[in-house]
PDB file of C-alpha atoms and ligand atoms in Angstrom:
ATOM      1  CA  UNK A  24       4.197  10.553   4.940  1.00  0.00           C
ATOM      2  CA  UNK A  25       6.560   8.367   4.291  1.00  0.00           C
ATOM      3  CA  UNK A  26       7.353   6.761   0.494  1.00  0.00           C
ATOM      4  CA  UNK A  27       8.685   3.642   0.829  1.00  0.00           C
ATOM      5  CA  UNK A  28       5.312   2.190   2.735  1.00  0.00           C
ATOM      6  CA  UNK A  29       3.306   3.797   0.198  1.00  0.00           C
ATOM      7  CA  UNK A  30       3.984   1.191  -2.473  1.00  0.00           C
ATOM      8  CA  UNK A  31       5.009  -1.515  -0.158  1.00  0.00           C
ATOM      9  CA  UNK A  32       2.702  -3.998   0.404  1.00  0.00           C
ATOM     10  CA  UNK A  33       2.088  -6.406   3.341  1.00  0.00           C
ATOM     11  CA  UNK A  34       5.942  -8.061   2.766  1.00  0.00           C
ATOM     12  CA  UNK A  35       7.877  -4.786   2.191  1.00  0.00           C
ATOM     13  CA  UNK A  36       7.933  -5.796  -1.265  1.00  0.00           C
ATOM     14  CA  UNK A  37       6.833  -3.208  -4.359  1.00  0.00           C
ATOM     15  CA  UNK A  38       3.736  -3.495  -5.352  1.00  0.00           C
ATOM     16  CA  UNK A  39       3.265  -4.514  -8.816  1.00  0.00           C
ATOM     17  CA  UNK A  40       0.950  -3.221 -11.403  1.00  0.00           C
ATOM     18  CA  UNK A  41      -0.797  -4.914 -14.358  1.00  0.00           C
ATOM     19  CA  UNK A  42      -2.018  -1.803 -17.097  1.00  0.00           C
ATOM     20  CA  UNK A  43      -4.138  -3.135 -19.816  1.00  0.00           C
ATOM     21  CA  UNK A  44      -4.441  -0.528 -22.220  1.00  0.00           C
ATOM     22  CA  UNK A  45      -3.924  -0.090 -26.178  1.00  0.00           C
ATOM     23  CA  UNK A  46      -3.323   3.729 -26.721  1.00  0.00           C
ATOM     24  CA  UNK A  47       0.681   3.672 -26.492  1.00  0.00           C
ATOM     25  CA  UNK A  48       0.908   7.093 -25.294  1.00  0.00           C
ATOM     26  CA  UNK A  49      -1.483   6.677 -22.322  1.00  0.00           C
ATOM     27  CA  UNK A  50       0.474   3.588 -21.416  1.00  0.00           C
ATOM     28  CA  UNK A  51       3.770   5.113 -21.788  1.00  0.00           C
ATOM     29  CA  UNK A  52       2.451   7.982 -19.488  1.00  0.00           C
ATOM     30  CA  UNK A  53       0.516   6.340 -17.184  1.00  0.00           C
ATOM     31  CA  UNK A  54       3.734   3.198 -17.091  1.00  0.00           C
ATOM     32  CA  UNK A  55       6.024   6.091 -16.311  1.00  0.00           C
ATOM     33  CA  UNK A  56       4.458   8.171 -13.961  1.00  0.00           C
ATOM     34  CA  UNK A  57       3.223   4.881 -11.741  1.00  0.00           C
ATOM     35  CA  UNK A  58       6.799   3.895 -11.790  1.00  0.00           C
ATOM     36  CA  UNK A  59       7.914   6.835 -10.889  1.00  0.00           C
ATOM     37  CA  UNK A  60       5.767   6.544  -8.017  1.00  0.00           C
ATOM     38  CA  UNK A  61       7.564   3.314  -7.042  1.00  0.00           C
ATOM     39  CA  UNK A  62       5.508   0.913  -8.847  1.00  0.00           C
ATOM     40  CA  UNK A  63       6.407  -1.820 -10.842  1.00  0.00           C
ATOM     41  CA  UNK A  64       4.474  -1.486 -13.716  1.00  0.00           C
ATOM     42  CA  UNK A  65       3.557  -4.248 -16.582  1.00  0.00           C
ATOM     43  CA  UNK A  66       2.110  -2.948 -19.715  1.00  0.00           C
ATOM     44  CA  UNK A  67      -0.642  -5.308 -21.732  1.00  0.00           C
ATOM     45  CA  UNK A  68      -1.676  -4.122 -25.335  1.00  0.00           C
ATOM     46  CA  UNK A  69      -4.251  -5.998 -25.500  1.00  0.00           C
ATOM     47  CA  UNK A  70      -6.947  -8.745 -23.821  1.00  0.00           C
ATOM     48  CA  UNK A  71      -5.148 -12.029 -24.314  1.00  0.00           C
ATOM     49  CA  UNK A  72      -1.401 -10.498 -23.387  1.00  0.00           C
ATOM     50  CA  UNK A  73      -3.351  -9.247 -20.523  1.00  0.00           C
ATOM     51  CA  UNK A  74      -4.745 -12.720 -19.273  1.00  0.00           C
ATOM     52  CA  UNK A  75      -1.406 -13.995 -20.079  1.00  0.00           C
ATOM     53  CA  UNK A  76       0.069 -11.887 -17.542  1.00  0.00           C
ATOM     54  CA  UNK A  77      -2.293 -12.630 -15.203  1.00  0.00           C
ATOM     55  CA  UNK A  78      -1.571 -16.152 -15.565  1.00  0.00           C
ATOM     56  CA  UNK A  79       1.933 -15.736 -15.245  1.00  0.00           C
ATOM     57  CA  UNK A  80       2.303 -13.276 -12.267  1.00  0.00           C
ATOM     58  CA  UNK A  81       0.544 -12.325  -9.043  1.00  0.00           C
ATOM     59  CA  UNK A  82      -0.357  -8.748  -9.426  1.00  0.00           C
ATOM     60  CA  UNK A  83      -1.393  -6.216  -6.440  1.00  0.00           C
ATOM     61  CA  UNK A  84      -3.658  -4.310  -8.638  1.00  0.00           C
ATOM     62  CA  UNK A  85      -4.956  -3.892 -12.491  1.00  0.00           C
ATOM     63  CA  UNK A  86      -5.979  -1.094 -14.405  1.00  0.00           C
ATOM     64  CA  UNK A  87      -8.281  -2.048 -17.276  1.00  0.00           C
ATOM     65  CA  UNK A  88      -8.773  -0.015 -20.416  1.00  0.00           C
ATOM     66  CA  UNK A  89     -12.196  -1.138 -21.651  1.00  0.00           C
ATOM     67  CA  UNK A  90     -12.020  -0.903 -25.393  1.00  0.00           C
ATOM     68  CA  UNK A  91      -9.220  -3.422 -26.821  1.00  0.00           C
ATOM     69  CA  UNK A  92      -8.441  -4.052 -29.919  1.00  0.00           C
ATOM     70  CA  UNK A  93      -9.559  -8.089 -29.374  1.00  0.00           C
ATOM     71  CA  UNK A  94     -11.756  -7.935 -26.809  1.00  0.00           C
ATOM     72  CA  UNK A  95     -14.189  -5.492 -24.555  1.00  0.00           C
ATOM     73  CA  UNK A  96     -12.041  -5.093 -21.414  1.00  0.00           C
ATOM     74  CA  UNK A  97     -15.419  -6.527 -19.647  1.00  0.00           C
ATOM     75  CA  UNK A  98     -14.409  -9.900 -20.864  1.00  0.00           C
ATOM     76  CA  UNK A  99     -10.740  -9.848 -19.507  1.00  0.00           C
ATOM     77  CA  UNK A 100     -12.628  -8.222 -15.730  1.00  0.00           C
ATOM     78  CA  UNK A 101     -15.487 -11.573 -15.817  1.00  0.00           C
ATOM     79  CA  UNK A 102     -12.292 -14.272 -16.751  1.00  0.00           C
ATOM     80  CA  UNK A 103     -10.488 -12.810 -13.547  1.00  0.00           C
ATOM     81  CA  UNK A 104     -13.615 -12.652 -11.184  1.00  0.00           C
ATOM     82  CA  UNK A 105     -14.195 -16.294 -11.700  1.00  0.00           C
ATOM     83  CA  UNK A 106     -10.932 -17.002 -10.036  1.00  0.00           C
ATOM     84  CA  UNK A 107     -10.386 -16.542  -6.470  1.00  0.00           C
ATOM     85  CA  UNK A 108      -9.374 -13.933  -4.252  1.00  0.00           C
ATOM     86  CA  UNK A 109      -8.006 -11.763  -7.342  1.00  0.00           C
ATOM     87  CA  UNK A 110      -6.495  -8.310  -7.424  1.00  0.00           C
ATOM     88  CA  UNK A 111      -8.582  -5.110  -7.084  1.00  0.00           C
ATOM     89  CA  UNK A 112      -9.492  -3.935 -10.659  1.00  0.00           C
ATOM     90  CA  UNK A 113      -9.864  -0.263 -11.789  1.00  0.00           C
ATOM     91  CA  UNK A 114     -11.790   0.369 -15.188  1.00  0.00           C
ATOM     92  CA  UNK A 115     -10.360   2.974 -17.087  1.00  0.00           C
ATOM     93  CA  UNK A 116     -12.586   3.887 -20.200  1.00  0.00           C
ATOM     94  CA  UNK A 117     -13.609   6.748 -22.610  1.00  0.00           C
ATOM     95  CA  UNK A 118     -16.969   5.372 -22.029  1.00  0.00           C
ATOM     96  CA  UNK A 119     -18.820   7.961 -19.847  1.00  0.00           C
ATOM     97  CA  UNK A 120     -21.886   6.147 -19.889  1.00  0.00           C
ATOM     98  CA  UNK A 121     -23.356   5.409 -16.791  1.00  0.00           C
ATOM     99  CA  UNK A 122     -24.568   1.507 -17.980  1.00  0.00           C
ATOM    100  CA  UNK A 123     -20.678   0.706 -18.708  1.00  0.00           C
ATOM    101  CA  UNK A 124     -20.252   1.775 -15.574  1.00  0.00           C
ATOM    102  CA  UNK A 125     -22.551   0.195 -13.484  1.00  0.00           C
ATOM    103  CA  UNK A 126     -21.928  -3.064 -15.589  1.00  0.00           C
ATOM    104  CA  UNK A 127     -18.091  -2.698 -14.493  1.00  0.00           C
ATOM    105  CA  UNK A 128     -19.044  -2.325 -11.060  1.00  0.00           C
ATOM    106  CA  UNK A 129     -21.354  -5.556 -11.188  1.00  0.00           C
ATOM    107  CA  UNK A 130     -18.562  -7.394 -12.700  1.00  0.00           C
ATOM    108  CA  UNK A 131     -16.538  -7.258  -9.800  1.00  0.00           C
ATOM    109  CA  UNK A 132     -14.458  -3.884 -10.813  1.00  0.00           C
ATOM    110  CA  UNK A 133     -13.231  -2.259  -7.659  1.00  0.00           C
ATOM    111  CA  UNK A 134     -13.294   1.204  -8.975  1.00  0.00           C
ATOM    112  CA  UNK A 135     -13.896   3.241 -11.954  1.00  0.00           C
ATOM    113  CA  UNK A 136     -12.490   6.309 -13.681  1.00  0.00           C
ATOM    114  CA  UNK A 137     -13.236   8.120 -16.927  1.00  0.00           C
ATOM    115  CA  UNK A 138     -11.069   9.154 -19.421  1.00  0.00           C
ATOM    116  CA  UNK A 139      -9.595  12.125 -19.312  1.00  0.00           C
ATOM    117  CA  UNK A 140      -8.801  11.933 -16.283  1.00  0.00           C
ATOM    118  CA  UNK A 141      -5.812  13.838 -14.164  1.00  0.00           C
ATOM    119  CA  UNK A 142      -3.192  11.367 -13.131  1.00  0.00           C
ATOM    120  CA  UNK A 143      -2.959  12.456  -9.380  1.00  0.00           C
ATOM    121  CA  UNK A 144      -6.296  11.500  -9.564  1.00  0.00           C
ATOM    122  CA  UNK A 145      -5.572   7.968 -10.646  1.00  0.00           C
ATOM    123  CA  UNK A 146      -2.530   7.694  -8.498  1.00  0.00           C
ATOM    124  CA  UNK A 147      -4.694   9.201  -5.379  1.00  0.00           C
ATOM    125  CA  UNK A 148      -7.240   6.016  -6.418  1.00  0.00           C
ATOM    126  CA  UNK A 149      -4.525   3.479  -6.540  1.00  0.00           C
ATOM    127  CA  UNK A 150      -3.393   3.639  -3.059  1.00  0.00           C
ATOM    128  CA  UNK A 151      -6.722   3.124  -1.722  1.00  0.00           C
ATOM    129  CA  UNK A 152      -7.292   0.573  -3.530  1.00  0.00           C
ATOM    130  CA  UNK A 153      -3.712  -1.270  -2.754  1.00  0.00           C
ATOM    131  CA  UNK A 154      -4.713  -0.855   1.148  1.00  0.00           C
ATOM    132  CA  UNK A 155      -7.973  -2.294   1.148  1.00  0.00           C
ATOM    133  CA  UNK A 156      -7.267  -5.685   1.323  1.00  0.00           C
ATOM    134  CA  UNK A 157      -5.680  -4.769   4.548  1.00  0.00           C
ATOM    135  CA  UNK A 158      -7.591  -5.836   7.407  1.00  0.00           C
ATOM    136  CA  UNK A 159      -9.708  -3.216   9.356  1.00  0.00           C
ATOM    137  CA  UNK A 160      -8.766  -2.043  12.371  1.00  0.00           C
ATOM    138  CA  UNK A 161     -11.824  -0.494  14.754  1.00  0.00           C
ATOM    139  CA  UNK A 162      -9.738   1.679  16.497  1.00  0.00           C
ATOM    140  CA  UNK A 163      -7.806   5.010  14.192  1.00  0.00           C
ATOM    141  CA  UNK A 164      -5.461   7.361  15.263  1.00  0.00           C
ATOM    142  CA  UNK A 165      -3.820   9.906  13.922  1.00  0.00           C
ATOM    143  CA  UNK A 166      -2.154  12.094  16.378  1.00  0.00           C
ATOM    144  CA  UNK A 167      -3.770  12.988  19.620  1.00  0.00           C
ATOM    145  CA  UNK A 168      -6.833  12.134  17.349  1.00  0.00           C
ATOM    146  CA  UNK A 169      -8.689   8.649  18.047  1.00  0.00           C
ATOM    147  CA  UNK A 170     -11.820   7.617  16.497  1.00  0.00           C
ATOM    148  CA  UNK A 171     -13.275   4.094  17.904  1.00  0.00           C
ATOM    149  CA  UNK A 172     -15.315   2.844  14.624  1.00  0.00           C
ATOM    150  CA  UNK A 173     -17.481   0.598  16.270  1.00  0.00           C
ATOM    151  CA  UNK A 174     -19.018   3.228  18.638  1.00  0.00           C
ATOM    152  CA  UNK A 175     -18.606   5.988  16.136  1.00  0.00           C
ATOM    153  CA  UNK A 176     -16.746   7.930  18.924  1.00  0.00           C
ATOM    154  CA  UNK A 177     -14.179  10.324  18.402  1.00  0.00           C
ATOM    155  CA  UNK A 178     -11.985  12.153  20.453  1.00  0.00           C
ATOM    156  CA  UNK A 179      -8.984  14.934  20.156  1.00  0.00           C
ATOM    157  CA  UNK A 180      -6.393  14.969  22.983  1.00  0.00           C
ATOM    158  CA  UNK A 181      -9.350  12.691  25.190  1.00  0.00           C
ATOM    159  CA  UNK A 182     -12.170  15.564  24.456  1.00  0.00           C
ATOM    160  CA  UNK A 183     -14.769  13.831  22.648  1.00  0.00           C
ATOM    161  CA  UNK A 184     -16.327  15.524  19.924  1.00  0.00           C
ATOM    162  CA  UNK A 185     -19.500  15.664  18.190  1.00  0.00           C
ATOM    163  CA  UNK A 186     -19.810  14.286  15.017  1.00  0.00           C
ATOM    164  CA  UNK A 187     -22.979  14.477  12.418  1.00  0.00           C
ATOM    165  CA  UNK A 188     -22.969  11.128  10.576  1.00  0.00           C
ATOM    166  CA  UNK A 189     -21.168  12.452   7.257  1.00  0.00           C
ATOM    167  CA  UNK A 190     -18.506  14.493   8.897  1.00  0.00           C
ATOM    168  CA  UNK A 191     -17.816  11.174  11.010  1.00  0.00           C
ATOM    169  CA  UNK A 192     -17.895   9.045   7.039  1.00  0.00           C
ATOM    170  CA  UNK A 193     -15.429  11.266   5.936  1.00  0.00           C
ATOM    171  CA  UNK A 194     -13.491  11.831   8.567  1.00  0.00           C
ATOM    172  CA  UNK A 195     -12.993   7.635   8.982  1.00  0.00           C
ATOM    173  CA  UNK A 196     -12.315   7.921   4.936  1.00  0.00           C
ATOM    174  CA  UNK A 197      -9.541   9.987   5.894  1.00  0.00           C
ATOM    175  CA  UNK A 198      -8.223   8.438   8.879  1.00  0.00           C
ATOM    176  CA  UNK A 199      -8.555   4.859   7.079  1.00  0.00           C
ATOM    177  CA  UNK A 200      -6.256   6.465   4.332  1.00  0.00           C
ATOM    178  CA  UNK A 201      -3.657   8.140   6.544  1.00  0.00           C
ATOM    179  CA  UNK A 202      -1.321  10.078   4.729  1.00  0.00           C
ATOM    180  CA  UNK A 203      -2.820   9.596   1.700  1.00  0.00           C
ATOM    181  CA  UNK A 204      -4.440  12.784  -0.566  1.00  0.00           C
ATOM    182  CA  UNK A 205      -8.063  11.480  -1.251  1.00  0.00           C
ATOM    183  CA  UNK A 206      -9.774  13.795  -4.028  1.00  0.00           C
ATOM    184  CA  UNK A 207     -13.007  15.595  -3.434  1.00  0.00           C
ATOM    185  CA  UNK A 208     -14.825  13.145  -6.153  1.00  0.00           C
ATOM    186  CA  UNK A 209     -13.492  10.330  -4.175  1.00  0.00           C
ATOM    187  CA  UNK A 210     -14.598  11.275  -0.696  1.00  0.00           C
ATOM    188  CA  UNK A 211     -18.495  11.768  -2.467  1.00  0.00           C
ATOM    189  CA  UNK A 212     -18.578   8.715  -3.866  1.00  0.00           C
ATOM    190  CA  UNK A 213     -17.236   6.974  -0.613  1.00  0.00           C
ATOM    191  CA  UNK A 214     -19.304   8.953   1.658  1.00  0.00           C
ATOM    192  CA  UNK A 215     -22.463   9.607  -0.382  1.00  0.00           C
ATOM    193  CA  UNK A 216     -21.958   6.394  -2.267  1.00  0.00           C
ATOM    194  CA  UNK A 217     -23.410   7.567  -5.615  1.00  0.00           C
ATOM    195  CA  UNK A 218     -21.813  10.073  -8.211  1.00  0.00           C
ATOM    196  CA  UNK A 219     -22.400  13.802  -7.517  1.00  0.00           C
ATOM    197  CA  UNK A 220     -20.075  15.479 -10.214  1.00  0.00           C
ATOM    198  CA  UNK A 221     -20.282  18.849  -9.923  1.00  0.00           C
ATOM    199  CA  UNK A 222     -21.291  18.662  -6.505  1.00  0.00           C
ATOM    200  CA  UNK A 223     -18.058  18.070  -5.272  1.00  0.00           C
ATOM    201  CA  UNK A 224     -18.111  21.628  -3.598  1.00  0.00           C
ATOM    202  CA  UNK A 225     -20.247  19.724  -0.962  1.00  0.00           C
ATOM    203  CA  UNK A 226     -17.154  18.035   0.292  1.00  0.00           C
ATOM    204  CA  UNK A 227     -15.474  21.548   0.535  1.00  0.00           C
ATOM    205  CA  UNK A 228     -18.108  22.401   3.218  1.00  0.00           C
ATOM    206  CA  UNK A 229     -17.846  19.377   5.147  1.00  0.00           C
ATOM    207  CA  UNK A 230     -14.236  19.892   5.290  1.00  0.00           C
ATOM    208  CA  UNK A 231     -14.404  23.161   6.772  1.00  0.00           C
ATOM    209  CA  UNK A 232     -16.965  21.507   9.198  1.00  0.00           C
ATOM    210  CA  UNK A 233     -14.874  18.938  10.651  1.00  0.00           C
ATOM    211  CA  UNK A 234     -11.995  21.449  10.861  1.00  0.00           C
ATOM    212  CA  UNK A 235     -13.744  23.551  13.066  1.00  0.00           C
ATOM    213  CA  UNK A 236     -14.279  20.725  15.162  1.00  0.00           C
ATOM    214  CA  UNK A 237     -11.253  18.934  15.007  1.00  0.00           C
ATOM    215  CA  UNK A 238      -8.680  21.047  14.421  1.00  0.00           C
ATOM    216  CA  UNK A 239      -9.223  25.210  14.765  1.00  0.00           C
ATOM    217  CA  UNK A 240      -8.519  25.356  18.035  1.00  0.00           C
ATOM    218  CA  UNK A 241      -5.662  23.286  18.404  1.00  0.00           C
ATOM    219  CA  UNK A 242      -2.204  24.366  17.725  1.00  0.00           C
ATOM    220  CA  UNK A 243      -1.091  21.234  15.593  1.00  0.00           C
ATOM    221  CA  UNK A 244      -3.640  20.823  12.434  1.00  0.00           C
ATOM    222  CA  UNK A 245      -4.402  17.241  11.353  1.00  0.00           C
ATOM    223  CA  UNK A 246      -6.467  17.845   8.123  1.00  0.00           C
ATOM    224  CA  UNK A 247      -4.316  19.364   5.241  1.00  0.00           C
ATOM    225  CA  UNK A 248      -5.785  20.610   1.751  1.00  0.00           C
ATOM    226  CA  UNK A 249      -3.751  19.018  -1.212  1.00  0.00           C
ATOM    227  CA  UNK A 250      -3.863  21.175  -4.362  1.00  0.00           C
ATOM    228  CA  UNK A 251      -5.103  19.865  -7.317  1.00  0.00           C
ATOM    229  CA  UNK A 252      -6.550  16.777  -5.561  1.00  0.00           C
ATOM    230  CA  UNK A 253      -8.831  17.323  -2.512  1.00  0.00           C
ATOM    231  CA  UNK A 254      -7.498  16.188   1.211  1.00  0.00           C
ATOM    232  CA  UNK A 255      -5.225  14.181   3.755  1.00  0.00           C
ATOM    233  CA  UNK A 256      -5.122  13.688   6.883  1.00  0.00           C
ATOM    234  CA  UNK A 257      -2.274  12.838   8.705  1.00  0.00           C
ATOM    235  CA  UNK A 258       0.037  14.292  11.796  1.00  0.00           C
ATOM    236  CA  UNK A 259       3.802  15.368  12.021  1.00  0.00           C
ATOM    237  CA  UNK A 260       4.694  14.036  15.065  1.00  0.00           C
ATOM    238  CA  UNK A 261       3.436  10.549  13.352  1.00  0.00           C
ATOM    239  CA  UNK A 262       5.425  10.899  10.806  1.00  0.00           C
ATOM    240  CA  UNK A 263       8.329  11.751  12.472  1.00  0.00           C
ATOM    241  CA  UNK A 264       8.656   8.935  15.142  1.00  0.00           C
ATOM    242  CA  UNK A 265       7.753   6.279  12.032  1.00  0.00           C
ATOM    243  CA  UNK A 266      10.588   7.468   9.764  1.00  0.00           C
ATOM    244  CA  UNK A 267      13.018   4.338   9.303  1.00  0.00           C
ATOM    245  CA  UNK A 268      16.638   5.420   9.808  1.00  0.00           C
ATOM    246  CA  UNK A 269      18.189   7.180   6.715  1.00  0.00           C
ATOM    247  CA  UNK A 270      20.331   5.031   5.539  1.00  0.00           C
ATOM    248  CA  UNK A 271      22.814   8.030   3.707  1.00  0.00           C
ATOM    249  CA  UNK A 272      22.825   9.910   6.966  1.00  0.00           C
TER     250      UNK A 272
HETATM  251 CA1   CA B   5      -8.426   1.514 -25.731  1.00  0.00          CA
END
């Protein structure tokens, strides 16, 4: 993995942050920790700071508390999906209730998470979400490991392997994400595209699936678990011959 393209965007430059949220002590943690992830982070108390920012500034991304103390956060998500081409928007809400949800969704959010929440959880969501404007590529690799996406073909070290049709979903999820730790909730929704909370063992199982068939027996493993969050895939040798040059060395 390496940090410094992991909040880069498309022009080496950091990616910046727009956090609309009122609670001071979620913005102060959530501000600090996303900074401390290398993101520049602007903090809006409340709806119209918020669409004054997004006047102001291009942002890569904007998390969107949905209960403000002028305005439902709903409003501030409609104003900036009737402009063009905007940033990807993920809802953050004490609202568990699947109509806010689906409402948020319909609005044009890009993702959406419920308070509380575990910040490697948010921080895991971010980074897809700042590499999906990327364009796709059909062709992945990570390692000896290529997977052509528009024959849904897959092959380790130019053996091809057999994959059912959600262990090939999750392993593109992966693949797509390189290097990035995608939690178990995350790969369900993506693969299964609806919510199975407390089903997220499933993903557990399809894990140990594609590692049988990808990885067991092969010396070098490609799929790593990541505790607390869920999985990554990525290889060492990749990581190695794409390391810039340290500058201190
Ligand atoms: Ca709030």
């Amino acid at each position: 993995m390496n940090p410094a393209n992991e909040v880069s965007g498309r022009d080496g430059v950091r990616n910046r942050l727009l956090l609309v949220e009122d609670e001071q002590r979620i913005a102060d943690v959530l501000s600090r920790g996303l900074e401390g992830a290398g993101y520049a982070v602007d903090v809006a108390d409340d709806a119209a700071k918020a669409l004054a920012a997004l006047h102001q500034a291009d942002y890569d991304l904007v998390i969107l508390d949905l209960m403000l103390p002028d305005a439902d956060g709903l409003t501030v998500l409609e104003k900036l999906r009737n402009r063009k081409g905007g940033p990807p928007v993920l809802i953050l809400s004490a609202r568990a209730a699947v109509d806010d949800k689906v409402k948020g969704l319909e609005l044009g959010a890009d993702d959406y998470m419920t308070k509380p929440f575990a910040f490697v959880e948010l921080l895991a969501r971010v980074r897809v979400l700042l590499r999906r404007g990327l364009p796709l590529q059909d062709k992945l690799t990570v390692g000896d490991l290529v997977m052509d996406t528009i024959r849904r073909k897959v092959w380790r070290a130019g053996e091809l392997i057999e994959l059912a049709p959600k262990e090939f979903g999750i392993l593109e999820f992966l693949m797509r994400n390189r290097g990035r730790p995608l939690s178990r909730t995350m790969i369900v929704e993506h693969v299964w595209e609806m919510d199975y909370d407390g089903l997220t063992n499933i993903v557990d199982v399809y894990i140990r699936h594609l590692r049988s068939k990808i990885d067991d027996k092969w010396k070098v493993k490609l799929i790593h678990t990541v505790r607390g969050i869920g999985y990554l895939i990525d290889s060492p040798a990749d990581a190695r011959a794409e390391k810039p040059a340290d500058p201190s060395a």
